[in-house]
Amino acid sequence: MEKQEFLELFEAATKAAKSAARGDGKSSSPAVSRCVEAMVRLKEAPESLACEMVIDRKYPQIGKSHGLFTEHKNPRIQSEGKILYSLWLRYLYATGRKQSSRARDRTVVKKEKKLVEEEMVSRTTGDSNRDKVREILHKSLSKVAVEMKEGVVSCDSWTVAASVESAMFERLGSFEGTQKAKYRSILFNMGDSSNQDLRRKVLLGEISGERLVTMKKEGMASNKIQLEVQNIKEKARVKEENRVKSMMMFQSDSMIMT
């Protein structure tokens, strides 16, 4: 990702967030979807680029606009905003590049420190079922670092787990609701020891939480299970073809005899 793309995405997220704030605030509104999609893309920005843009004096709106997202009335935008800014703040604190040296930005720095202090809190929702789902997702996503051994250093499994769970809750409702089977299907496939590819794609952002929620169980299944299902379907197809052929032959023989 280049600097220009980063700026365009941030501008798109800002405009969409403001539009959603003026509207009815429904999570299904186009403005909310555009805002969330832009923030999801911004999370893919390299650590070095994110740090550069957040502290660059040419773009003070990036650091000062966090309240627009983290305090938004729409829970989906608010959740993604906290995740995005927490990610950027971790980058900043990890590299030691803080804005505290700029006196005119003390208010911004104070708010940033508050966000960092609340980072652990933002991982929880206060709902025991939702928090349990996040823990299970985090445990599954944490396996990727061991399975891949490289290429996932900058990916935070807690951040991704929170994002995925938020998408699940937004689309499916409560874990104890009517979509409990879908929840179990997602959690099973994410934790399946033979399903490394799915975990990797989710952690690296190749499959977003929104897309994961809409995937059928066959699509989430490991390659091994998908192959087994395909073989079963193929056997069933051949069996049906043979049955139809047998019926046609029987009817043909009957007609000849008459």
JSON list of N, CA and C in Angstrom, two decimals, residues 2 7 19 27 31 68 70 107 111 116 125 159 180-181 188 198 216 222 225 239 242 248 251 255:
[
{"chain": "A", "resi": 2, "resn": "GLU", "atom": "N", "xyz": [0.52, 2.22, -0.84]},
{"chain": "A", "resi": 2, "resn": "GLU", "atom": "CA", "xyz": [1.25, 3.47, -0.92]},
{"chain": "A", "resi": 2, "resn": "GLU", "atom": "C", "xyz": [0.56, 4.56, -0.10]},
{"chain": "A", "resi": 7, "resn": "LEU", "atom": "N", "xyz": [-4.22, 7.60, 2.26]},
{"chain": "A", "resi": 7, "resn": "LEU", "atom": "CA", "xyz": [-4.97, 8.84, 2.44]},
{"chain": "A", "resi": 7, "resn": "LEU", "atom": "C", "xyz": [-6.38, 8.74, 1.86]},
{"chain": "A", "resi": 19, "resn": "SER", "atom": "N", "xyz": [-21.34, 10.51, 7.27]},
{"chain": "A", "resi": 19, "resn": "SER", "atom": "CA", "xyz": [-22.62, 10.25, 6.62]},
{"chain": "A", "resi": 19, "resn": "SER", "atom": "C", "xyz": [-23.49, 9.33, 7.46]},
{"chain": "A", "resi": 27, "resn": "SER", "atom": "N", "xyz": [-26.70, -0.54, 11.05]},
{"chain": "A", "resi": 27, "resn": "SER", "atom": "CA", "xyz": [-25.48, -1.21, 10.61]},
{"chain": "A", "resi": 27, "resn": "SER", "atom": "C", "xyz": [-25.56, -1.71, 9.18]},
{"chain": "A", "resi": 31, "resn": "ALA", "atom": "N", "xyz": [-23.48, 3.56, 4.09]},
{"chain": "A", "resi": 31, "resn": "ALA", "atom": "CA", "xyz": [-22.42, 4.39, 4.67]},
{"chain": "A", "resi": 31, "resn": "ALA", "atom": "C", "xyz": [-21.63, 3.61, 5.71]},
{"chain": "A", "resi": 68, "resn": "LEU", "atom": "N", "xyz": [-14.04, 10.31, 16.07]},
{"chain": "A", "resi": 68, "resn": "LEU", "atom": "CA", "xyz": [-15.11, 10.14, 15.09]},
{"chain": "A", "resi": 68, "resn": "LEU", "atom": "C", "xyz": [-15.47, 8.68, 14.92]},
{"chain": "A", "resi": 70, "resn": "THR", "atom": "N", "xyz": [-14.01, 5.89, 17.13]},
{"chain": "A", "resi": 70, "resn": "THR", "atom": "CA", "xyz": [-14.09, 5.14, 18.39]},
{"chain": "A", "resi": 70, "resn": "THR", "atom": "C", "xyz": [-15.27, 5.54, 19.27]},
{"chain": "A", "resi": 107, "resn": "THR", "atom": "N", "xyz": [-3.31, 17.13, 23.79]},
{"chain": "A", "resi": 107, "resn": "THR", "atom": "CA", "xyz": [-4.66, 16.57, 23.93]},
{"chain": "A", "resi": 107, "resn": "THR", "atom": "C", "xyz": [-4.77, 15.26, 23.18]},
{"chain": "A", "resi": 111, "resn": "LYS", "atom": "N", "xyz": [-5.33, 11.40, 24.75]},
{"chain": "A", "resi": 111, "resn": "LYS", "atom": "CA", "xyz": [-6.40, 10.50, 24.31]},
{"chain": "A", "resi": 111, "resn": "LYS", "atom": "C", "xyz": [-5.81, 9.19, 23.81]},
{"chain": "A", "resi": 116, "resn": "VAL", "atom": "N", "xyz": [-4.70, 3.29, 24.74]},
{"chain": "A", "resi": 116, "resn": "VAL", "atom": "CA", "xyz": [-3.78, 2.18, 25.00]},
{"chain": "A", "resi": 116, "resn": "VAL", "atom": "C", "xyz": [-4.13, 1.51, 26.33]},
{"chain": "A", "resi": 125, "resn": "THR", "atom": "N", "xyz": [-16.34, -7.56, 25.78]},
{"chain": "A", "resi": 125, "resn": "THR", "atom": "CA", "xyz": [-17.60, -6.89, 25.45]},
{"chain": "A", "resi": 125, "resn": "THR", "atom": "C", "xyz": [-18.52, -6.75, 26.65]},
{"chain": "A", "resi": 159, "resn": "THR", "atom": "N", "xyz": [-6.65, -8.74, 17.79]},
{"chain": "A", "resi": 159, "resn": "THR", "atom": "CA", "xyz": [-7.34, -7.73, 16.97]},
{"chain": "A", "resi": 159, "resn": "THR", "atom": "C", "xyz": [-8.23, -8.40, 15.94]},
{"chain": "A", "resi": 180, "resn": "LYS", "atom": "N", "xyz": [-26.99, -20.49, 16.41]},
{"chain": "A", "resi": 180, "resn": "LYS", "atom": "CA", "xyz": [-25.97, -21.18, 17.21]},
{"chain": "A", "resi": 180, "resn": "LYS", "atom": "C", "xyz": [-25.21, -22.22, 16.39]},
{"chain": "A", "resi": 181, "resn": "ALA", "atom": "N", "xyz": [-25.92, -22.90, 15.49]},
{"chain": "A", "resi": 181, "resn": "ALA", "atom": "CA", "xyz": [-25.28, -23.92, 14.65]},
{"chain": "A", "resi": 181, "resn": "ALA", "atom": "C", "xyz": [-24.22, -23.28, 13.75]},
{"chain": "A", "resi": 188, "resn": "PHE", "atom": "N", "xyz": [-15.64, -24.41, 14.81]},
{"chain": "A", "resi": 188, "resn": "PHE", "atom": "CA", "xyz": [-15.05, -25.73, 14.55]},
{"chain": "A", "resi": 188, "resn": "PHE", "atom": "C", "xyz": [-14.05, -25.67, 13.41]},
{"chain": "A", "resi": 198, "resn": "LEU", "atom": "N", "xyz": [-7.52, -21.97, 6.19]},
{"chain": "A", "resi": 198, "resn": "LEU", "atom": "CA", "xyz": [-8.58, -21.05, 6.57]},
{"chain": "A", "resi": 198, "resn": "LEU", "atom": "C", "xyz": [-8.11, -20.08, 7.64]},
{"chain": "A", "resi": 216, "resn": "LYS", "atom": "N", "xyz": [-20.47, -20.88, 3.31]},
{"chain": "A", "resi": 216, "resn": "LYS", "atom": "CA", "xyz": [-21.13, -22.13, 3.65]},
{"chain": "A", "resi": 216, "resn": "LYS", "atom": "C", "xyz": [-20.11, -23.05, 4.32]},
{"chain": "A", "resi": 222, "resn": "SER", "atom": "N", "xyz": [-11.77, -27.86, 5.56]},
{"chain": "A", "resi": 222, "resn": "SER", "atom": "CA", "xyz": [-10.40, -28.08, 5.11]},
{"chain": "A", "resi": 222, "resn": "SER", "atom": "C", "xyz": [-10.40, -28.74, 3.74]},
{"chain": "A", "resi": 225, "resn": "ILE", "atom": "N", "xyz": [-11.53, -32.39, 3.91]},
{"chain": "A", "resi": 225, "resn": "ILE", "atom": "CA", "xyz": [-12.97, -32.61, 4.03]},
{"chain": "A", "resi": 225, "resn": "ILE", "atom": "C", "xyz": [-13.68, -32.24, 2.73]},
{"chain": "A", "resi": 239, "resn": "LYS", "atom": "N", "xyz": [-24.09, -43.30, -8.87]},
{"chain": "A", "resi": 239, "resn": "LYS", "atom": "CA", "xyz": [-25.12, -44.24, -8.44]},
{"chain": "A", "resi": 239, "resn": "LYS", "atom": "C", "xyz": [-26.47, -43.89, -9.05]},
{"chain": "A", "resi": 242, "resn": "ASN", "atom": "N", "xyz": [-26.52, -44.73, -12.78]},
{"chain": "A", "resi": 242, "resn": "ASN", "atom": "CA", "xyz": [-26.69, -46.17, -12.98]},
{"chain": "A", "resi": 242, "resn": "ASN", "atom": "C", "xyz": [-28.14, -46.60, -12.72]},
{"chain": "A", "resi": 248, "resn": "MET", "atom": "N", "xyz": [-34.24, -47.41, -17.45]},
{"chain": "A", "resi": 248, "resn": "MET", "atom": "CA", "xyz": [-34.48, -47.26, -18.88]},
{"chain": "A", "resi": 248, "resn": "MET", "atom": "C", "xyz": [-34.34, -48.60, -19.59]},
{"chain": "A", "resi": 251, "resn": "GLN", "atom": "N", "xyz": [-37.43, -50.69, -18.78]},
{"chain": "A", "resi": 251, "resn": "GLN", "atom": "CA", "xyz": [-38.58, -50.24, -19.55]},
{"chain": "A", "resi": 251, "resn": "GLN", "atom": "C", "xyz": [-38.46, -50.67, -21.01]},
{"chain": "A", "resi": 255, "resn": "MET", "atom": "N", "xyz": [-41.02, -53.21, -23.11]},
{"chain": "A", "resi": 255, "resn": "MET", "atom": "CA", "xyz": [-41.68, -52.84, -24.34]},
{"chain": "A", "resi": 255, "resn": "MET", "atom": "C", "xyz": [-41.44, -53.89, -25.42]}
]
